[in-house]
PDB file of C-alpha atoms and ligand atoms in Angstrom:
ATOM      1  CA  MET A1380      73.562 125.091 109.082  1.00  0.00           C
ATOM      2  CA  THR A1381      71.538 124.259 105.962  1.00  0.00           C
ATOM      3  CA  TYR A1382      72.773 124.426 102.292  1.00  0.00           C
ATOM      4  CA  ASN A1383      70.776 126.614  99.850  1.00  0.00           C
ATOM      5  CA  ARG A1384      72.762 125.966  96.698  1.00  0.00           C
ATOM      6  CA  ILE A1385      73.767 122.311  96.764  1.00  0.00           C
ATOM      7  CA  GLU A1386      72.358 119.070  98.334  1.00  0.00           C
ATOM      8  CA  VAL A1387      74.532 117.153 100.745  1.00  0.00           C
ATOM      9  CA  LYS A1388      73.965 113.498 101.405  1.00  0.00           C
ATOM     10  CA  PRO A1389      76.114 111.754 104.021  1.00  0.00           C
ATOM     11  CA  LEU A1390      77.474 108.357 102.955  1.00  0.00           C
ATOM     12  CA  SER A1391      78.106 107.117 106.472  1.00  0.00           C
ATOM     13  CA  GLY A1392      77.969 108.481 109.980  1.00  0.00           C
ATOM     14  CA  THR A1393      81.597 109.011 110.162  1.00  0.00           C
ATOM     15  CA  CYS A1394      82.720 110.826 106.952  1.00  0.00           C
ATOM     16  CA  GLY A1395      81.921 111.353 103.261  1.00  0.00           C
ATOM     17  CA  ALA A1396      78.981 112.911 101.547  1.00  0.00           C
ATOM     18  CA  GLU A1397      77.734 113.115  98.107  1.00  0.00           C
ATOM     19  CA  ILE A1398      77.177 116.532  96.691  1.00  0.00           C
ATOM     20  CA  PHE A1399      74.303 117.336  94.237  1.00  0.00           C
ATOM     21  CA  GLY A1400      73.404 120.277  92.135  1.00  0.00           C
ATOM     22  CA  VAL A1401      76.874 121.103  91.063  1.00  0.00           C
ATOM     23  CA  ASP A1402      78.345 121.066  87.637  1.00  0.00           C
ATOM     24  CA  LEU A1403      82.111 121.044  87.682  1.00  0.00           C
ATOM     25  CA  SER A1404      82.498 121.806  84.070  1.00  0.00           C
ATOM     26  CA  GLU A1405      81.284 125.367  84.903  1.00  0.00           C
ATOM     27  CA  ASP A1406      82.758 128.073  87.062  1.00  0.00           C
ATOM     28  CA  LEU A1407      81.142 127.798  90.466  1.00  0.00           C
ATOM     29  CA  GLY A1408      79.811 130.981  91.677  1.00  0.00           C
ATOM     30  CA  ASN A1409      81.053 132.342  95.039  1.00  0.00           C
ATOM     31  CA  GLU A1410      78.045 131.140  96.978  1.00  0.00           C
ATOM     32  CA  THR A1411      78.029 127.576  95.579  1.00  0.00           C
ATOM     33  CA  PHE A1412      81.813 127.560  96.131  1.00  0.00           C
ATOM     34  CA  ALA A1413      81.473 128.453  99.677  1.00  0.00           C
ATOM     35  CA  GLU A1414      78.894 125.711 100.307  1.00  0.00           C
ATOM     36  CA  VAL A1415      81.118 123.088  98.596  1.00  0.00           C
ATOM     37  CA  GLN A1416      84.039 124.215 100.896  1.00  0.00           C
ATOM     38  CA  ARG A1417      81.728 124.084 103.955  1.00  0.00           C
ATOM     39  CA  ALA A1418      80.629 120.547 102.988  1.00  0.00           C
ATOM     40  CA  PHE A1419      84.300 119.580 102.409  1.00  0.00           C
ATOM     41  CA  HIS A1420      85.152 120.653 105.873  1.00  0.00           C
ATOM     42  CA  GLU A1421      82.032 119.032 107.518  1.00  0.00           C
ATOM     43  CA  ASN A1422      82.449 115.801 105.729  1.00  0.00           C
ATOM     44  CA  LEU A1423      86.120 115.405 105.077  1.00  0.00           C
ATOM     45  CA  VAL A1424      85.591 113.792 101.639  1.00  0.00           C
ATOM     46  CA  ILE A1425      82.990 114.814  99.277  1.00  0.00           C
ATOM     47  CA  PHE A1426      81.817 113.029  96.079  1.00  0.00           C
ATOM     48  CA  PHE A1427      80.192 114.213  92.892  1.00  0.00           C
ATOM     49  CA  ARG A1428      78.414 112.049  90.333  1.00  0.00           C
ATOM     50  CA  ASP A1429      77.862 112.288  86.501  1.00  0.00           C
ATOM     51  CA  GLN A1430      80.530 114.867  85.921  1.00  0.00           C
ATOM     52  CA  ASP A1431      81.826 115.502  82.331  1.00  0.00           C
ATOM     53  CA  ILE A1432      85.117 117.656  82.729  1.00  0.00           C
ATOM     54  CA  ASN A1433      88.140 118.034  80.609  1.00  0.00           C
ATOM     55  CA  GLU A1434      91.667 118.401  82.088  1.00  0.00           C
ATOM     56  CA  GLU A1435      91.453 122.166  82.217  1.00  0.00           C
ATOM     57  CA  GLN A1436      88.207 122.148  84.105  1.00  0.00           C
ATOM     58  CA  HIS A1437      89.626 119.527  86.379  1.00  0.00           C
ATOM     59  CA  LYS A1438      92.617 121.757  87.265  1.00  0.00           C
ATOM     60  CA  ALA A1439      90.382 124.826  87.455  1.00  0.00           C
ATOM     61  CA  PHE A1440      88.307 123.261  90.182  1.00  0.00           C
ATOM     62  CA  GLY A1441      91.469 122.279  92.094  1.00  0.00           C
ATOM     63  CA  ARG A1442      92.741 125.861  91.750  1.00  0.00           C
ATOM     64  CA  ARG A1443      89.756 127.292  93.581  1.00  0.00           C
ATOM     65  CA  PHE A1444      91.300 125.607  96.658  1.00  0.00           C
ATOM     66  CA  GLY A1445      94.976 126.408  96.117  1.00  0.00           C
ATOM     67  CA  SER A1446      97.998 125.984  93.955  1.00  0.00           C
ATOM     68  CA  LEU A1447      98.420 122.557  92.251  1.00  0.00           C
ATOM     69  CA  ASN A1448     101.045 119.881  93.045  1.00  0.00           C
ATOM     70  CA  VAL A1449     103.231 118.234  90.452  1.00  0.00           C
ATOM     71  CA  HIS A1450     103.743 114.682  91.567  1.00  0.00           C
ATOM     72  CA  PRO A1451     107.513 114.290  92.435  1.00  0.00           C
ATOM     73  CA  ARG A1452     107.685 110.727  91.168  1.00  0.00           C
ATOM     74  CA  TYR A1453     104.803 109.784  88.869  1.00  0.00           C
ATOM     75  CA  VAL A1454     104.933 110.473  85.088  1.00  0.00           C
ATOM     76  CA  PRO A1455     102.223 112.984  84.415  1.00  0.00           C
ATOM     77  CA  LEU A1456      99.634 113.080  81.832  1.00  0.00           C
ATOM     78  CA  ASN A1457     101.019 114.276  78.500  1.00  0.00           C
ATOM     79  CA  GLY A1458     100.817 118.035  78.507  1.00  0.00           C
ATOM     80  CA  HIS A1459      99.501 118.315  81.945  1.00  0.00           C
ATOM     81  CA  PRO A1460     102.198 118.270  84.648  1.00  0.00           C
ATOM     82  CA  GLU A1461      99.576 118.687  87.350  1.00  0.00           C
ATOM     83  CA  ILE A1462      97.682 115.640  86.367  1.00  0.00           C
ATOM     84  CA  PHE A1463      98.717 112.374  87.993  1.00  0.00           C
ATOM     85  CA  PRO A1464      97.032 109.488  85.885  1.00  0.00           C
ATOM     86  CA  ILE A1465      96.132 106.498  88.093  1.00  0.00           C
ATOM     87  CA  ARG A1466      95.791 103.630  85.770  1.00  0.00           C
ATOM     88  CA  LYS A1467      95.259  99.912  86.043  1.00  0.00           C
ATOM     89  CA  ASP A1468      94.988  97.815  82.892  1.00  0.00           C
ATOM     90  CA  PRO A1469      93.501  94.360  82.774  1.00  0.00           C
ATOM     91  CA  GLU A1470      96.851  92.522  82.994  1.00  0.00           C
ATOM     92  CA  ASP A1471      98.144  94.540  85.900  1.00  0.00           C
ATOM     93  CA  LYS A1472      98.523  92.759  89.257  1.00  0.00           C
ATOM     94  CA  LYS A1473      99.209  95.925  91.354  1.00  0.00           C
ATOM     95  CA  ILE A1474      97.574  99.237  91.813  1.00  0.00           C
ATOM     96  CA  VAL A1475      98.481 102.721  93.154  1.00  0.00           C
ATOM     97  CA  GLY A1476      97.404 103.445  96.645  1.00  0.00           C
ATOM     98  CA  ALA A1477      96.638  99.969  97.876  1.00  0.00           C
ATOM     99  CA  SER A1478      97.774 100.559 101.408  1.00  0.00           C
ATOM    100  CA  TRP A1479      96.037 103.016 103.859  1.00  0.00           C
ATOM    101  CA  HIS A1480      97.868 106.330 103.407  1.00  0.00           C
ATOM    102  CA  GLN A1481      97.683 110.063 103.077  1.00  0.00           C
ATOM    103  CA  ASP A1482      99.243 111.578 100.021  1.00  0.00           C
ATOM    104  CA  LEU A1483     102.830 112.751  99.992  1.00  0.00           C
ATOM    105  CA  THR A1484     103.359 113.069 103.630  1.00  0.00           C
ATOM    106  CA  HIS A1485     107.051 113.151 103.109  1.00  0.00           C
ATOM    107  CA  LEU A1486     106.761 116.752 101.524  1.00  0.00           C
ATOM    108  CA  GLU A1487     107.430 119.754 103.622  1.00  0.00           C
ATOM    109  CA  LYS A1488     103.993 120.843 102.855  1.00  0.00           C
ATOM    110  CA  PRO A1489     101.841 117.806 102.245  1.00  0.00           C
ATOM    111  CA  PRO A1490      98.812 118.303 100.126  1.00  0.00           C
ATOM    112  CA  LEU A1491      95.563 119.902 101.185  1.00  0.00           C
ATOM    113  CA  GLY A1492      93.734 117.319  99.255  1.00  0.00           C
ATOM    114  CA  SER A1493      93.311 115.321  96.107  1.00  0.00           C
ATOM    115  CA  ILE A1494      90.535 115.402  93.449  1.00  0.00           C
ATOM    116  CA  LEU A1495      90.188 112.052  91.656  1.00  0.00           C
ATOM    117  CA  TYR A1496      88.089 111.795  88.553  1.00  0.00           C
ATOM    118  CA  ALA A1497      86.797 108.524  87.297  1.00  0.00           C
ATOM    119  CA  LEU A1498      87.267 108.095  83.309  1.00  0.00           C
ATOM    120  CA  ASP A1499      86.761 104.270  83.050  1.00  0.00           C
ATOM    121  CA  VAL A1500      85.771 101.942  85.904  1.00  0.00           C
ATOM    122  CA  PRO A1501      85.453  98.057  86.387  1.00  0.00           C
ATOM    123  CA  PRO A1502      81.949  96.591  86.307  1.00  0.00           C
ATOM    124  CA  VAL A1503      82.328  95.806  90.054  1.00  0.00           C
ATOM    125  CA  GLY A1504      84.987  96.443  92.500  1.00  0.00           C
ATOM    126  CA  GLY A1505      87.779  99.203  92.632  1.00  0.00           C
ATOM    127  CA  ASP A1506      85.964 101.135  95.540  1.00  0.00           C
ATOM    128  CA  THR A1507      88.004 103.451  97.516  1.00  0.00           C
ATOM    129  CA  LEU A1508      87.962 103.546 101.365  1.00  0.00           C
ATOM    130  CA  PHE A1509      88.397 106.730 103.546  1.00  0.00           C
ATOM    131  CA  ALA A1510      88.976 106.918 107.324  1.00  0.00           C
ATOM    132  CA  ASN A1511      88.442 109.982 109.558  1.00  0.00           C
ATOM    133  CA  GLN A1512      91.662 110.876 111.373  1.00  0.00           C
ATOM    134  CA  TYR A1513      89.915 113.353 113.777  1.00  0.00           C
ATOM    135  CA  LEU A1514      87.881 110.375 115.072  1.00  0.00           C
ATOM    136  CA  ALA A1515      90.938 108.178 115.269  1.00  0.00           C
ATOM    137  CA  TYR A1516      92.618 110.836 117.402  1.00  0.00           C
ATOM    138  CA  GLU A1517      89.589 111.377 119.534  1.00  0.00           C
ATOM    139  CA  ALA A1518      89.022 107.678 120.171  1.00  0.00           C
ATOM    140  CA  LEU A1519      92.379 107.283 121.876  1.00  0.00           C
ATOM    141  CA  SER A1520      92.737 107.404 125.705  1.00  0.00           C
ATOM    142  CA  ASP A1521      93.932 110.597 127.372  1.00  0.00           C
ATOM    143  CA  GLY A1522      97.146 108.988 128.287  1.00  0.00           C
ATOM    144  CA  MET A1523      97.865 108.046 124.696  1.00  0.00           C
ATOM    145  CA  LYS A1524      96.744 111.565 123.481  1.00  0.00           C
ATOM    146  CA  ASP A1525      99.198 113.181 125.863  1.00  0.00           C
ATOM    147  CA  LEU A1526     102.056 110.858 124.666  1.00  0.00           C
ATOM    148  CA  LEU A1527     101.283 111.522 121.012  1.00  0.00           C
ATOM    149  CA  ASP A1528     100.762 115.259 121.342  1.00  0.00           C
ATOM    150  CA  GLY A1529     104.600 115.558 122.225  1.00  0.00           C
ATOM    151  CA  LEU A1530     105.704 113.262 119.366  1.00  0.00           C
ATOM    152  CA  VAL A1531     107.267 114.230 115.974  1.00  0.00           C
ATOM    153  CA  ALA A1532     107.289 111.578 113.055  1.00  0.00           C
ATOM    154  CA  VAL A1533     109.833 111.305 110.425  1.00  0.00           C
ATOM    155  CA  HIS A1534     108.415 110.708 106.827  1.00  0.00           C
ATOM    156  CA  ASP A1535     110.267 109.584 103.740  1.00  0.00           C
ATOM    157  CA  ASN A1536     109.343 108.325 100.242  1.00  0.00           C
ATOM    158  CA  ARG A1537     111.288 105.180 100.251  1.00  0.00           C
ATOM    159  CA  ILE A1538     108.305 103.315  98.648  1.00  0.00           C
ATOM    160  CA  GLN A1539     108.869 105.236  95.298  1.00  0.00           C
ATOM    161  CA  ALA A1540     112.656 105.334  95.477  1.00  0.00           C
ATOM    162  CA  PRO A1541     114.508 105.465  92.114  1.00  0.00           C
ATOM    163  CA  SER A1542     116.258 102.228  93.038  1.00  0.00           C
ATOM    164  CA  ILE A1543     112.900 100.372  92.983  1.00  0.00           C
ATOM    165  CA  ALA A1544     111.425 102.353  89.913  1.00  0.00           C
ATOM    166  CA  ALA A1545     112.217  99.539  87.440  1.00  0.00           C
ATOM    167  CA  GLU A1546     110.542  96.828  89.598  1.00  0.00           C
ATOM    168  CA  ARG A1547     107.535  99.122  89.994  1.00  0.00           C
ATOM    169  CA  ASN A1548     107.307 100.124  86.330  1.00  0.00           C
ATOM    170  CA  ALA A1549     107.174  96.509  85.264  1.00  0.00           C
ATOM    171  CA  ASN A1550     104.150  95.997  87.401  1.00  0.00           C
ATOM    172  CA  PHE A1551     102.231  99.257  87.221  1.00  0.00           C
ATOM    173  CA  THR A1552     100.532 100.930  84.380  1.00  0.00           C
ATOM    174  CA  SER A1553     101.054 104.316  86.232  1.00  0.00           C
ATOM    175  CA  LYS A1554     104.769 104.993  85.805  1.00  0.00           C
ATOM    176  CA  VAL A1555     107.291 106.410  88.217  1.00  0.00           C
ATOM    177  CA  ARG A1556     110.117 108.586  86.831  1.00  0.00           C
ATOM    178  CA  ASP A1557     113.559 106.934  87.176  1.00  0.00           C
ATOM    179  CA  ASP A1558     115.365 110.312  86.944  1.00  0.00           C
ATOM    180  CA  PRO A1559     114.408 112.113  90.213  1.00  0.00           C
ATOM    181  CA  ASP A1560     117.048 113.097  92.697  1.00  0.00           C
ATOM    182  CA  GLU A1561     116.506 111.527  96.114  1.00  0.00           C
ATOM    183  CA  LYS A1562     118.198 114.562  97.539  1.00  0.00           C
ATOM    184  CA  ASP A1563     115.256 116.681  96.608  1.00  0.00           C
ATOM    185  CA  GLU A1564     113.038 114.571  98.927  1.00  0.00           C
ATOM    186  CA  PRO A1565     114.865 114.577 102.305  1.00  0.00           C
ATOM    187  CA  GLU A1566     113.324 112.923 105.447  1.00  0.00           C
ATOM    188  CA  MET A1567     110.519 115.170 106.767  1.00  0.00           C
ATOM    189  CA  GLU A1568     109.537 115.782 110.265  1.00  0.00           C
ATOM    190  CA  HIS A1569     105.839 116.361 111.085  1.00  0.00           C
ATOM    191  CA  PRO A1570     103.869 116.316 114.323  1.00  0.00           C
ATOM    192  CA  VAL A1571     102.119 113.025 114.936  1.00  0.00           C
ATOM    193  CA  VAL A1572      98.989 114.939 115.833  1.00  0.00           C
ATOM    194  CA  ARG A1573      98.288 117.971 113.555  1.00  0.00           C
ATOM    195  CA  THR A1574      95.783 120.678 113.994  1.00  0.00           C
ATOM    196  CA  HIS A1575      93.700 121.286 110.934  1.00  0.00           C
ATOM    197  CA  PRO A1576      94.381 124.843 109.783  1.00  0.00           C
ATOM    198  CA  ASP A1577      90.618 125.600 108.827  1.00  0.00           C
ATOM    199  CA  THR A1578      88.620 123.516 111.365  1.00  0.00           C
ATOM    200  CA  GLY A1579      91.126 123.694 114.359  1.00  0.00           C
ATOM    201  CA  ARG A1580      90.510 120.063 115.071  1.00  0.00           C
ATOM    202  CA  LYS A1581      93.194 117.679 116.001  1.00  0.00           C
ATOM    203  CA  ALA A1582      93.868 114.686 113.613  1.00  0.00           C
ATOM    204  CA  LEU A1583      96.225 111.732 113.662  1.00  0.00           C
ATOM    205  CA  PHE A1584      98.962 112.129 110.898  1.00  0.00           C
ATOM    206  CA  VAL A1585     101.018 108.871 110.249  1.00  0.00           C
ATOM    207  CA  CYS A1586     100.720 106.342 107.648  1.00  0.00           C
ATOM    208  CA  ARG A1587     102.644 102.969 107.167  1.00  0.00           C
ATOM    209  CA  PRO A1588     104.073 103.669 103.596  1.00  0.00           C
ATOM    210  CA  ARG A1589     105.873 106.800 104.734  1.00  0.00           C
ATOM    211  CA  THR A1590     106.220 106.981 108.431  1.00  0.00           C
ATOM    212  CA  HIS A1591     109.139 104.861 109.719  1.00  0.00           C
ATOM    213  CA  ARG A1592     110.203 106.233 113.070  1.00  0.00           C
ATOM    214  CA  PHE A1593     109.623 109.030 115.634  1.00  0.00           C
ATOM    215  CA  LYS A1594     112.099 111.794 115.880  1.00  0.00           C
ATOM    216  CA  GLY A1595     114.950 110.820 118.332  1.00  0.00           C
ATOM    217  CA  MET A1596     114.079 107.162 118.058  1.00  0.00           C
ATOM    218  CA  THR A1597     115.208 104.046 115.920  1.00  0.00           C
ATOM    219  CA  GLU A1598     112.959 102.299 113.496  1.00  0.00           C
ATOM    220  CA  ALA A1599     112.805  99.394 115.944  1.00  0.00           C
ATOM    221  CA  GLU A1600     112.022 101.499 118.790  1.00  0.00           C
ATOM    222  CA  SER A1601     109.212 103.307 117.015  1.00  0.00           C
ATOM    223  CA  LYS A1602     107.654 100.233 115.348  1.00  0.00           C
ATOM    224  CA  PRO A1603     105.382  98.896 118.107  1.00  0.00           C
ATOM    225  CA  LEU A1604     103.664 102.147 118.759  1.00  0.00           C
ATOM    226  CA  LEU A1605     103.529 103.084 115.022  1.00  0.00           C
ATOM    227  CA  GLU A1606     102.114  99.666 114.105  1.00  0.00           C
ATOM    228  CA  TYR A1607      99.398 100.118 116.777  1.00  0.00           C
ATOM    229  CA  LEU A1608      98.592 103.564 115.313  1.00  0.00           C
ATOM    230  CA  PHE A1609      98.420 102.365 111.599  1.00  0.00           C
ATOM    231  CA  GLU A1610      95.968  99.667 112.608  1.00  0.00           C
ATOM    232  CA  HIS A1611      93.898 101.793 114.792  1.00  0.00           C
ATOM    233  CA  SER A1612      93.836 104.683 112.238  1.00  0.00           C
ATOM    234  CA  HIS A1613      91.443 102.810 109.999  1.00  0.00           C
ATOM    235  CA  ARG A1614      89.113 100.930 112.332  1.00  0.00           C
ATOM    236  CA  PRO A1615      85.787 100.300 110.344  1.00  0.00           C
ATOM    237  CA  GLU A1616      83.888 102.775 112.484  1.00  0.00           C
ATOM    238  CA  PHE A1617      86.084 105.574 111.171  1.00  0.00           C
ATOM    239  CA  THR A1618      85.543 104.749 107.558  1.00  0.00           C
ATOM    240  CA  CYS A1619      83.316 105.359 104.485  1.00  0.00           C
ATOM    241  CA  ARG A1620      83.462 103.371 101.185  1.00  0.00           C
ATOM    242  CA  PHE A1621      82.790 104.942  97.828  1.00  0.00           C
ATOM    243  CA  ARG A1622      81.596 103.039  94.874  1.00  0.00           C
ATOM    244  CA  TRP A1623      82.884 104.580  91.610  1.00  0.00           C
ATOM    245  CA  GLU A1624      80.912 105.179  88.370  1.00  0.00           C
ATOM    246  CA  LYS A1625      82.266 106.804  85.242  1.00  0.00           C
ATOM    247  CA  GLY A1626      82.240 110.514  85.749  1.00  0.00           C
ATOM    248  CA  SER A1627      82.374 110.253  89.527  1.00  0.00           C
ATOM    249  CA  ILE A1628      84.830 112.585  91.453  1.00  0.00           C
ATOM    250  CA  ALA A1629      86.244 112.285  95.112  1.00  0.00           C
ATOM    251  CA  PHE A1630      87.717 115.199  96.750  1.00  0.00           C
ATOM    252  CA  TRP A1631      89.452 114.201 100.065  1.00  0.00           C
ATOM    253  CA  ASP A1632      90.858 116.322 102.710  1.00  0.00           C
ATOM    254  CA  ASN A1633      94.485 114.943 103.005  1.00  0.00           C
ATOM    255  CA  ARG A1634      94.854 116.682 106.421  1.00  0.00           C
ATOM    256  CA  CYS A1635      92.285 114.651 108.154  1.00  0.00           C
ATOM    257  CA  VAL A1636      91.411 111.581 106.095  1.00  0.00           C
ATOM    258  CA  MET A1637      93.438 108.492 105.011  1.00  0.00           C
ATOM    259  CA  HIS A1638      92.372 106.490 102.015  1.00  0.00           C
ATOM    260  CA  LYS A1639      92.954 103.023 100.546  1.00  0.00           C
ATOM    261  CA  ALA A1640      92.072 101.864  96.924  1.00  0.00           C
ATOM    262  CA  LEU A1641      90.857  98.255  96.653  1.00  0.00           C
ATOM    263  CA  ASN A1642      92.555  95.892  94.232  1.00  0.00           C
ATOM    264  CA  ASP A1643      89.698  93.430  93.697  1.00  0.00           C
ATOM    265  CA  TYR A1644      88.844  93.694  90.012  1.00  0.00           C
ATOM    266  CA  PRO A1645      91.421  91.348  88.279  1.00  0.00           C
ATOM    267  CA  GLY A1646      91.146  91.418  84.487  1.00  0.00           C
ATOM    268  CA  HIS A1647      89.591  94.831  84.450  1.00  0.00           C
ATOM    269  CA  LYS A1648      90.636  98.319  83.719  1.00  0.00           C
ATOM    270  CA  ARG A1649      90.314 101.352  85.987  1.00  0.00           C
ATOM    271  CA  TYR A1650      91.463 104.868  84.653  1.00  0.00           C
ATOM    272  CA  MET A1651      91.338 107.776  86.935  1.00  0.00           C
ATOM    273  CA  ASN A1652      92.997 111.300  86.715  1.00  0.00           C
ATOM    274  CA  ARG A1653      94.140 112.953  89.887  1.00  0.00           C
ATOM    275  CA  VAL A1654      94.625 116.667  90.625  1.00  0.00           C
ATOM    276  CA  THR A1655      96.333 117.402  94.031  1.00  0.00           C
ATOM    277  CA  VAL A1656      96.077 120.778  95.751  1.00  0.00           C
ATOM    278  CA  ASN A1657      99.135 121.952  97.669  1.00  0.00           C
ATOM    279  CA  GLY A1658      98.831 122.198 101.437  1.00  0.00           C
ATOM    280  CA  THR A1659     100.672 123.954 104.332  1.00  0.00           C
ATOM    281  CA  ARG A1660     103.329 122.744 106.698  1.00  0.00           C
ATOM    282  CA  PRO A1661     101.559 120.568 109.350  1.00  0.00           C
ATOM    283  CA  VAL A1662     101.576 122.150 112.948  1.00  0.00           C
TER     284      VAL A1662
HETATM  285  C1  LIG B 135      95.236 107.277  95.410  1.00  0.00           C
HETATM  286  O1  LIG B 135      95.363 108.412  95.162  1.00  0.00           O
HETATM  287  O2  LIG B 135      95.953 106.799  96.420  1.00  0.00           O
HETATM  288  C2  LIG B 135      94.476 106.275  94.799  1.00  0.00           C
HETATM  289  C3  LIG B 135      93.024 106.277  95.110  1.00  0.00           C
HETATM  290  C4  LIG B 135      92.208 105.425  94.110  1.00  0.00           C
HETATM  291  O3  LIG B 135      92.733 105.018  93.020  1.00  0.00           O
HETATM  292  O4  LIG B 135      91.072 105.100  94.544  1.00  0.00           O
END
């Protein structure tokens, strides 16, 4: 089906497309919004260039897709609880999101997606990689698909535990809160293969930072198969790579893509704001 309101230019044969003809500082009419939504479902992650939006416009775009998440651990932007500032200063050694992952998979209802807006970017480097998890699932053998279809994974948020908040905060410009109650974030069970609520397609749904075992198994027993899936899930042929400019926006579908930020710009600053749209319980 063609697009009448927007232009859609795929970034790879796998996932990702740049969208032209949209100004996100304005309210999108229903027809334009429907085309943006279709492009999102068809391409899994969509990109906009040269956008000039304030925090309210950023949140308003997110709210077209659902209610907004308040990050359980990171300190939000002043006055905007729904905005998660992702910051690296020149002297920082570490960055947020450096491992392949989906966002907040330890929540009962992990996000639908995240909308990342570039405020300041390094002269070179700091790209983000995305991997198509429909393809990751479809590329598996029938035997492996049958095995995974019956498995449930247990997710937790130990990477951001309050016990390691001080160490994290010494090394990251984006700060985690040191006051959250771990009891508010129990281990969460999700199917290893989830069915996307809008497209009906099956996607692999495990990631190294938050998935530590299968339900009914120990971590040691689960590790070999999980490690295989973690490596398989970002094979180069499932990925696309986005080069940021100031004013760029990426909106990824957290239900069917993984992502990873590259830490290859030592001595430079990279400032982004992220708005995250709440999702539904994976089935
Ligand atoms: C993230 O949301 O995981 C960070 C992505 C990025 O900074 O490119």
